[in-house]
Tab-separated table of C-alpha atoms in Angstrom:
chain	number	residue	atom	x	y	z
U	95	MET	CA	40.044	37.860	247.646
U	96	ARG	CA	41.020	35.298	244.851
U	97	HIS	CA	44.522	36.646	244.918
U	98	GLU	CA	44.659	36.360	248.576
U	99	LYS	CA	43.566	32.626	248.521
U	100	ALA	CA	46.140	31.884	245.779
U	101	THR	CA	48.804	33.550	247.830
U	102	ARG	CA	48.044	31.338	250.884
U	103	LEU	CA	47.848	28.212	248.718
U	104	LEU	CA	51.314	29.206	247.414
U	105	ASP	CA	52.436	29.624	250.924
U	106	LEU	CA	51.417	26.208	251.953
U	107	ALA	CA	53.075	24.729	248.901
U	108	ARG	CA	56.343	26.464	249.868
U	109	MET	CA	55.997	25.063	253.417
U	110	LEU	CA	55.476	21.499	252.131
U	111	ALA	CA	58.432	21.749	249.771
U	112	GLY	CA	60.628	23.169	252.410
U	113	SER	CA	59.921	20.529	255.079
U	114	ALA	CA	62.076	17.428	254.823
U	115	GLU	CA	59.784	15.421	257.267
U	116	GLY	CA	56.463	16.835	255.972
U	117	LEU	CA	53.643	18.545	257.813
U	118	THR	CA	50.534	17.018	259.487
U	119	LEU	CA	47.310	18.599	258.926
U	120	ASP	CA	47.207	20.040	262.486
U	121	GLU	CA	50.683	21.596	261.736
U	122	MET	CA	49.314	23.122	258.517
U	123	ALA	CA	46.392	24.675	260.282
U	124	GLU	CA	48.466	26.203	263.054
U	125	ALA	CA	51.075	27.534	260.528
U	126	LEU	CA	48.308	29.228	258.442
U	127	GLY	CA	46.050	30.277	261.390
U	128	VAL	CA	43.068	28.344	260.126
U	129	GLY	CA	40.836	25.337	261.226
U	130	ARG	CA	41.606	21.802	260.535
U	131	ARG	CA	38.918	21.465	257.900
U	132	THR	CA	39.994	24.499	255.968
U	133	ALA	CA	43.641	23.190	256.022
U	134	GLU	CA	42.386	19.917	254.753
U	135	ARG	CA	40.823	21.857	251.797
U	136	MET	CA	43.909	23.843	251.160
U	137	ARG	CA	46.040	20.660	251.082
U	138	ASP	CA	43.752	19.108	248.552
U	139	ALA	CA	44.044	22.230	246.359
U	140	VAL	CA	47.786	22.191	246.651
U	141	TRP	CA	47.756	18.480	245.842
U	142	ALA	CA	45.798	19.130	242.612
U	143	ALA	CA	48.183	21.682	241.595
U	144	PHE	CA	51.410	19.596	242.577
U	145	PRO	CA	50.679	16.063	242.007
U	146	GLN	CA	54.106	15.054	243.029
U	147	MET	CA	53.121	15.714	246.619
U	148	GLU	CA	53.148	12.662	248.777
U	149	ALA	CA	51.696	11.305	251.997
U	150	ILE	CA	53.879	9.644	254.530
U	151	ASP	CA	52.538	7.328	257.228
U	152	ASP	CA	53.415	8.712	260.883
U	153	PRO	CA	50.924	6.751	263.088
U	154	PRO	CA	48.529	7.945	264.380
U	155	THR	CA	48.673	10.559	261.586
U	156	LYS	CA	50.110	11.313	258.280
U	157	ARG	CA	52.484	13.861	257.107
U	158	PHE	CA	52.528	15.505	253.637
U	159	ARG	CA	55.420	16.898	251.631
U	160	ILE	CA	56.389	18.105	248.060
U	161	PRO	CA	59.800	16.142	247.853
U	162	SER	CA	61.168	17.460	244.698
U	163	GLY	CA	60.682	21.194	245.584
U	164	LEU	CA	59.028	23.895	243.625
U	165	ASP	CA	59.994	25.253	240.269
U	166	GLY	CA	61.939	28.624	240.480
U	167	VAL	CA	59.054	30.462	239.156
U	168	PHE	CA	57.150	29.910	242.334
U	169	GLN	CA	60.165	30.791	244.528
U	170	THR	CA	60.889	34.251	243.289
U	171	PRO	CA	61.462	36.624	246.413
U	172	THR	CA	59.551	39.743	246.719
U	173	ALA	CA	61.084	43.338	247.031
U	174	GLU	CA	59.801	43.384	250.542
U	175	GLU	CA	61.400	40.072	251.436
U	176	LEU	CA	64.821	41.003	249.910
U	177	ALA	CA	64.642	44.431	251.781
U	178	ALA	CA	64.077	42.827	255.015
U	179	LEU	CA	66.956	40.435	254.471
U	180	ARG	CA	69.147	43.495	253.673
U	181	THR	CA	68.028	45.504	256.565
U	182	ALA	CA	68.518	42.518	258.871
U	183	ALA	CA	72.111	42.216	257.724
U	184	ASP	CA	72.689	45.924	257.980
U	185	GLY	CA	71.419	45.778	261.606
U	186	TYR	CA	73.708	42.975	262.446
U	187	LYS	CA	76.629	44.826	260.908
U	188	ALA	CA	75.810	48.056	262.712
U	189	SER	CA	75.595	46.157	266.108
U	190	GLY	CA	78.964	44.452	265.602
U	191	ALA	CA	77.630	41.080	264.654
U	192	GLU	CA	79.867	40.940	261.468
U	193	THR	CA	79.755	37.043	261.072
U	194	ARG	CA	76.005	36.865	260.985
U	195	ALA	CA	75.901	40.008	258.880
U	196	ALA	CA	78.297	38.371	256.288
U	197	SER	CA	76.074	35.146	256.193
U	198	LEU	CA	73.008	37.320	255.291
U	199	TYR	CA	74.802	39.345	252.730
U	200	ALA	CA	75.927	36.090	251.139
U	201	LEU	CA	72.520	34.670	251.141
U	202	GLU	CA	71.277	37.863	249.562
U	203	ALA	CA	73.852	37.569	246.798
U	204	LYS	CA	72.820	33.837	246.134
U	205	LEU	CA	69.119	34.823	245.854
U	206	LEU	CA	69.855	37.651	243.442
U	207	ALA	CA	72.169	35.374	241.384
U	208	ALA	CA	69.384	32.697	241.265
U	209	LEU	CA	66.882	35.181	239.881
U	210	ARG	CA	66.340	35.361	236.040
U	211	GLY	CA	67.612	38.640	234.436
U	212	SER	CA	64.161	40.016	233.913
U	213	ALA	CA	62.924	39.216	237.486
U	214	ARG	CA	66.263	40.654	238.977
U	215	ARG	CA	65.976	44.012	236.982
U	216	ARG	CA	62.393	44.323	237.953
U	217	VAL	CA	62.867	43.853	241.794
U	218	ALA	CA	66.174	45.600	242.094
U	219	PRO	CA	64.826	49.276	242.088
U	220	ASP	CA	62.124	48.523	244.586
U	221	VAL	CA	64.536	46.868	246.881
U	222	GLU	CA	66.944	49.798	246.887
U	223	ALA	CA	63.983	52.139	247.500
U	224	LEU	CA	62.792	50.095	250.467
U	225	VAL	CA	66.363	49.779	252.008
U	226	GLN	CA	66.889	53.639	251.773
U	227	ALA	CA	63.520	54.282	253.370
U	228	GLU	CA	63.864	51.793	256.221
U	229	THR	CA	66.627	51.233	258.889
U	230	ILE	CA	67.189	49.900	262.438
U	231	ALA	CA	67.850	52.027	265.297
U	232	VAL	CA	71.049	50.807	267.068
U	233	HIS	CA	70.830	51.008	270.848
U	234	ALA	CA	73.620	51.852	273.165
U	235	GLY	CA	75.385	48.765	274.580
U	236	PRO	CA	78.508	46.555	274.088
U	237	ARG	CA	79.363	45.380	270.688
U	238	PRO	CA	79.038	41.490	270.671
U	239	PHE	CA	82.174	39.448	269.990
U	240	GLU	CA	81.796	37.446	266.774
U	241	ASP	CA	85.063	35.962	265.692
U	242	ALA	CA	84.365	33.820	262.582
U	243	ALA	CA	86.855	31.157	263.553
U	244	VAL	CA	85.362	30.796	266.996
U	245	LEU	CA	81.871	30.506	265.710
U	246	SER	CA	83.041	28.157	263.205
U	247	ALA	CA	84.627	25.924	265.584
U	248	ILE	CA	81.660	25.800	267.815
U	249	ARG	CA	79.136	25.045	265.127
U	250	ASN	CA	81.450	22.279	263.566
U	251	ALA	CA	81.426	20.652	267.096
U	252	ILE	CA	77.681	21.046	267.394
U	253	LYS	CA	77.018	19.623	264.051
U	254	GLY	CA	79.508	16.731	264.492
U	255	LEU	CA	78.279	15.927	268.051
U	256	GLN	CA	81.920	16.233	269.068
U	257	ALA	CA	83.650	17.534	272.200
U	258	LEU	CA	85.228	21.083	272.131
U	259	SER	CA	88.295	22.399	273.931
U	260	PHE	CA	89.391	25.902	274.575
U	261	ARG	CA	91.476	28.164	276.812
U	262	TYR	CA	89.278	30.272	278.962
U	263	GLU	CA	90.323	33.620	280.367
U	264	GLY	CA	87.638	33.987	282.817
U	265	GLY	CA	86.181	32.462	286.000
U	266	SER	CA	88.087	31.464	289.086
U	267	THR	CA	91.044	29.997	287.167
U	268	PRO	CA	91.860	32.241	284.096
U	269	GLY	CA	93.778	30.604	281.350
U	270	ARG	CA	92.693	27.019	282.191
U	271	VAL	CA	91.881	24.758	279.189
U	272	ARG	CA	88.261	23.457	279.349
U	273	GLU	CA	86.858	20.411	277.514
U	274	VAL	CA	83.122	20.662	277.088
U	275	THR	CA	80.100	19.273	275.364
U	276	PRO	CA	78.735	22.272	273.270
U	277	LEU	CA	74.950	22.726	273.526
U	278	GLY	CA	74.418	25.960	271.583
U	279	VAL	CA	75.193	29.693	271.297
U	280	LEU	CA	73.195	32.457	272.943
U	281	PHE	CA	73.454	35.763	270.982
U	282	GLY	CA	72.862	39.072	272.943
U	283	ARG	CA	74.687	41.997	274.236
U	284	SER	CA	77.531	39.586	274.747
U	285	ASN	CA	77.581	36.155	273.121
U	286	TYR	CA	78.017	32.949	274.971
U	287	LEU	CA	78.574	29.275	274.358
U	288	VAL	CA	76.214	27.079	276.566
U	289	ALA	CA	77.994	23.865	277.281
U	290	LEU	CA	78.607	20.890	279.807
U	291	GLU	CA	81.854	20.397	281.429
U	292	GLY	CA	82.355	16.940	282.873
U	293	LYS	CA	79.768	14.465	283.814
U	294	GLY	CA	76.697	15.137	285.912
U	295	GLY	CA	77.169	19.010	285.809
U	296	LYS	CA	74.738	21.662	284.858
U	297	PRO	CA	74.851	23.663	281.583
U	298	ARG	CA	77.062	26.824	281.970
U	299	SER	CA	77.596	29.903	279.844
U	300	TRP	CA	80.979	30.722	278.463
U	301	ARG	CA	81.720	34.188	277.034
U	302	LEU	CA	83.096	34.010	273.373
U	303	ASP	CA	85.454	36.820	273.831
U	304	ARG	CA	87.238	35.191	276.706
U	305	MET	CA	87.811	31.805	274.702
U	306	SER	CA	90.972	31.099	272.636
U	307	ASP	CA	92.901	28.195	271.077
U	308	LEU	CA	89.523	26.256	270.185
U	309	LYS	CA	89.843	22.628	268.956
U	310	VAL	CA	87.143	20.294	267.890
U	311	LEU	CA	88.078	16.989	269.375
U	312	ASP	CA	87.703	13.502	267.896
U	313	LYS	CA	85.527	12.545	270.938
U	314	PRO	CA	81.721	12.002	270.712
U	315	ALA	CA	79.841	14.619	272.748
U	316	SER	CA	76.073	14.388	272.414
U	317	PRO	CA	73.802	16.792	274.425
U	318	PRO	CA	71.390	15.490	276.700
U	319	GLU	CA	68.035	14.407	275.050
U	320	ASP	CA	65.962	16.427	277.276
U	321	PHE	CA	68.003	19.688	276.865
U	322	SER	CA	66.434	22.710	275.251
U	323	LEU	CA	68.522	25.741	274.640
U	324	GLN	CA	65.300	27.827	274.539
U	325	ALA	CA	64.247	26.587	277.935
U	326	PHE	CA	67.654	27.250	279.318
U	327	ALA	CA	67.451	30.809	277.942
U	328	ASP	CA	64.046	31.287	279.529
U	329	GLU	CA	65.222	30.509	282.961
U	330	SER	CA	67.108	33.777	283.135
U	331	PHE	CA	66.586	37.496	282.570
U	332	GLY	CA	69.036	38.262	279.765
U	333	ILE	CA	72.142	35.906	280.117
U	334	TYR	CA	72.791	35.439	283.767
U	335	HIS	CA	71.674	32.185	285.355
U	336	ASP	CA	71.334	31.946	289.086
U	337	GLU	CA	68.500	30.977	291.507
U	338	ILE	CA	64.989	30.859	289.738
U	339	GLN	CA	62.726	33.216	291.510
U	340	ASP	CA	59.018	34.418	291.352
U	341	VAL	CA	59.148	37.909	290.003
U	342	VAL	CA	56.126	40.305	290.504
U	343	LEU	CA	56.260	43.860	289.130
U	344	ARG	CA	53.690	46.506	289.347
U	345	ILE	CA	53.618	49.368	286.737
U	346	ASN	CA	51.687	52.631	287.456
U	347	LYS	CA	48.669	53.381	285.586
U	348	SER	CA	50.518	56.289	283.832
U	349	ARG	CA	52.670	53.662	281.995
U	350	ALA	CA	50.014	50.917	281.804
U	351	GLU	CA	49.691	51.289	277.972
U	352	ASP	CA	53.702	50.634	277.752
U	353	ALA	CA	53.546	47.837	280.042
U	354	LEU	CA	50.846	45.957	278.252
U	355	ARG	CA	52.868	46.032	275.170
U	356	TRP	CA	56.284	45.324	276.838
U	357	ARG	CA	57.929	41.981	276.844
U	358	PHE	CA	59.786	41.689	280.138
U	359	HIS	CA	60.259	37.809	279.861
U	360	ALA	CA	59.290	34.799	277.633
U	361	THR	CA	57.206	33.381	280.578
U	362	GLN	CA	55.545	36.582	281.665
U	363	LYS	CA	51.821	36.801	282.572
U	364	VAL	CA	50.220	40.342	282.484
U	365	ALA	CA	47.109	41.573	284.039
U	366	GLN	CA	45.597	45.002	284.393
U	367	GLU	CA	44.338	45.781	288.054
U	368	ALA	CA	41.244	47.599	288.789
U	369	ASP	CA	43.067	50.808	289.694
U	370	GLY	CA	44.683	50.877	286.200
U	371	SER	CA	48.053	49.607	287.205
U	372	VAL	CA	49.485	46.589	285.545
U	373	LEU	CA	50.861	43.425	287.233
U	374	VAL	CA	53.605	41.348	285.546
U	375	THR	CA	54.582	38.033	286.889
U	376	PHE	CA	57.334	35.574	285.643
U	377	ARG	CA	59.829	33.099	286.816
U	378	ALA	CA	63.512	33.638	286.155
U	379	GLY	CA	67.048	34.148	287.437
U	380	GLY	CA	69.337	36.890	286.677
U	381	MET	CA	68.387	39.565	289.359
U	382	ARG	CA	71.252	41.898	288.727
U	383	GLU	CA	70.573	42.309	285.033
U	384	LEU	CA	66.739	42.600	285.687
U	385	SER	CA	67.462	45.433	288.165
U	386	TRP	CA	69.518	47.109	285.418
U	387	HIS	CA	66.471	47.078	283.215
U	388	LEU	CA	64.109	48.252	285.746
U	389	PHE	CA	66.319	51.391	285.984
U	390	THR	CA	64.726	52.429	282.637
U	391	TRP	CA	61.249	52.521	284.133
U	392	GLY	CA	62.254	55.141	286.758
U	393	GLY	CA	59.617	55.537	289.542
U	394	ASP	CA	56.910	54.109	287.566
U	395	ILE	CA	57.597	50.558	288.466
U	396	GLU	CA	57.401	48.742	291.852
U	397	ILE	CA	59.144	45.490	292.702
U	398	VAL	CA	56.600	43.596	294.624
U	399	ALA	CA	58.679	40.557	294.799
U	400	PRO	CA	61.229	38.851	295.432
U	401	GLN	CA	63.064	40.588	298.370
U	402	ALA	CA	66.374	39.643	296.486
U	403	LEU	CA	65.635	41.866	293.549
U	404	LYS	CA	64.492	44.738	295.855
U	405	ASP	CA	67.807	44.460	297.705
U	406	MET	CA	69.664	44.372	294.421
U	407	MET	CA	67.897	47.378	293.124
U	408	VAL	CA	68.592	49.293	296.377
U	409	GLN	CA	72.228	48.411	296.189
U	410	GLU	CA	72.504	49.408	292.529
U	411	LEU	CA	70.830	52.715	293.366
U	412	ARG	CA	73.188	53.521	296.151
U	413	GLU	CA	76.227	52.782	294.101
U	414	ALA	CA	74.836	54.933	291.330
U	415	GLY	CA	74.030	57.793	293.778
U	416	ARG	CA	77.402	57.462	295.341
U	417	ALA	CA	79.120	57.660	292.095
U	418	HIS	CA	77.329	61.124	291.393
U	419	GLY	CA	77.610	62.548	294.769
U	420	ALA	CA	73.988	61.865	295.865
U	421	TRP	CA	75.287	60.643	299.352
C-alpha cells in the first residue's frame, strides 16, 4: 500500500513537471481518479518533496506546476513503458505508417540514450522479453499513405499558422492547385488533411496520397477559434462526411455481450432491452462506410433508422450478391 501511494505521488509530480501552464486541483483529481480533498493532500505531499513547485493565480482558481522539471532519477522509464513504445512503433510500421513509426523509434532511441548505463543494462533484457511476447494483430485493409515530406509540410504550416498550397488529383477537377487553411490530419485506413478552402466554406477532407507539390505559403492562415478536429471527426462514421443522421441499431441477444463492449461511434449510447437485445444510438454522417462495417455483423444486427442507411445496406448487398451470382 505504501508503495502504491508513493507511485501515485510520483505520477502527480510528473504531471506537474510536464505541464507548462500547470494543473488545478480539479484537474489533478480527475487525472488521478480521486476526490478533490484527496488531490489536495497529494498536492501538499508533492510540494513537501519538491519545494520548487509554484502556485500560479488563474482566477477564480490556482494552478500548480514544477517549473524546473524532475531529476532524471525520477524519470527512468519502466520496461513495460519502453515495450509499449516499441510495440506501438512496430504496429505503425506493420500497417504502413512508416513516418509515425520512425518518430517512435527515434523517441525510443533518445530515451535509451538518456538512461544511465546501469539502468539501461537492467531494463534492456526485460524490454526485449516483453517485445518478443507481445505483438499487434494487423487487420486487412489499405496501407495508409504517409510520405514524410507531405506530413512535414502540413505540420509546418499548422505550427506556423500559414496557408498551404498543393496540387490535388481528386475531386471534380483533378490536377487543380488548391490553397487552404490547414486544420489538422485524420489518420485512419486512409490519411486525410482537414482544411478550409476560401472564405466562409466548411472544413473538407483531402486524401494525402492525392496531394503533390506542397508549399507552405507566406500567408497567415489561422483556424477558426471554435473549430475542433475531434468534433469534426465525431460527426462522421470513419472519414466520410455527409448529412448528420440519427442512427439506431438493434443487435440480437446472441451477440449482446459483444455489442455491450463494442465501440460503434464516439457519441454512442448503449442500452440493453428487456428481451436481451442491445440498442445502440448515435448521430453521424458517413452512411456508406457504416454500412460496410455492419456487414461484419451478418444477420445479428438490424438497422432501425435511418431509412437512408437501410437503403444503402440493401444497395451494397445487391451489388455484392450480383458480383457472386446470387441474382
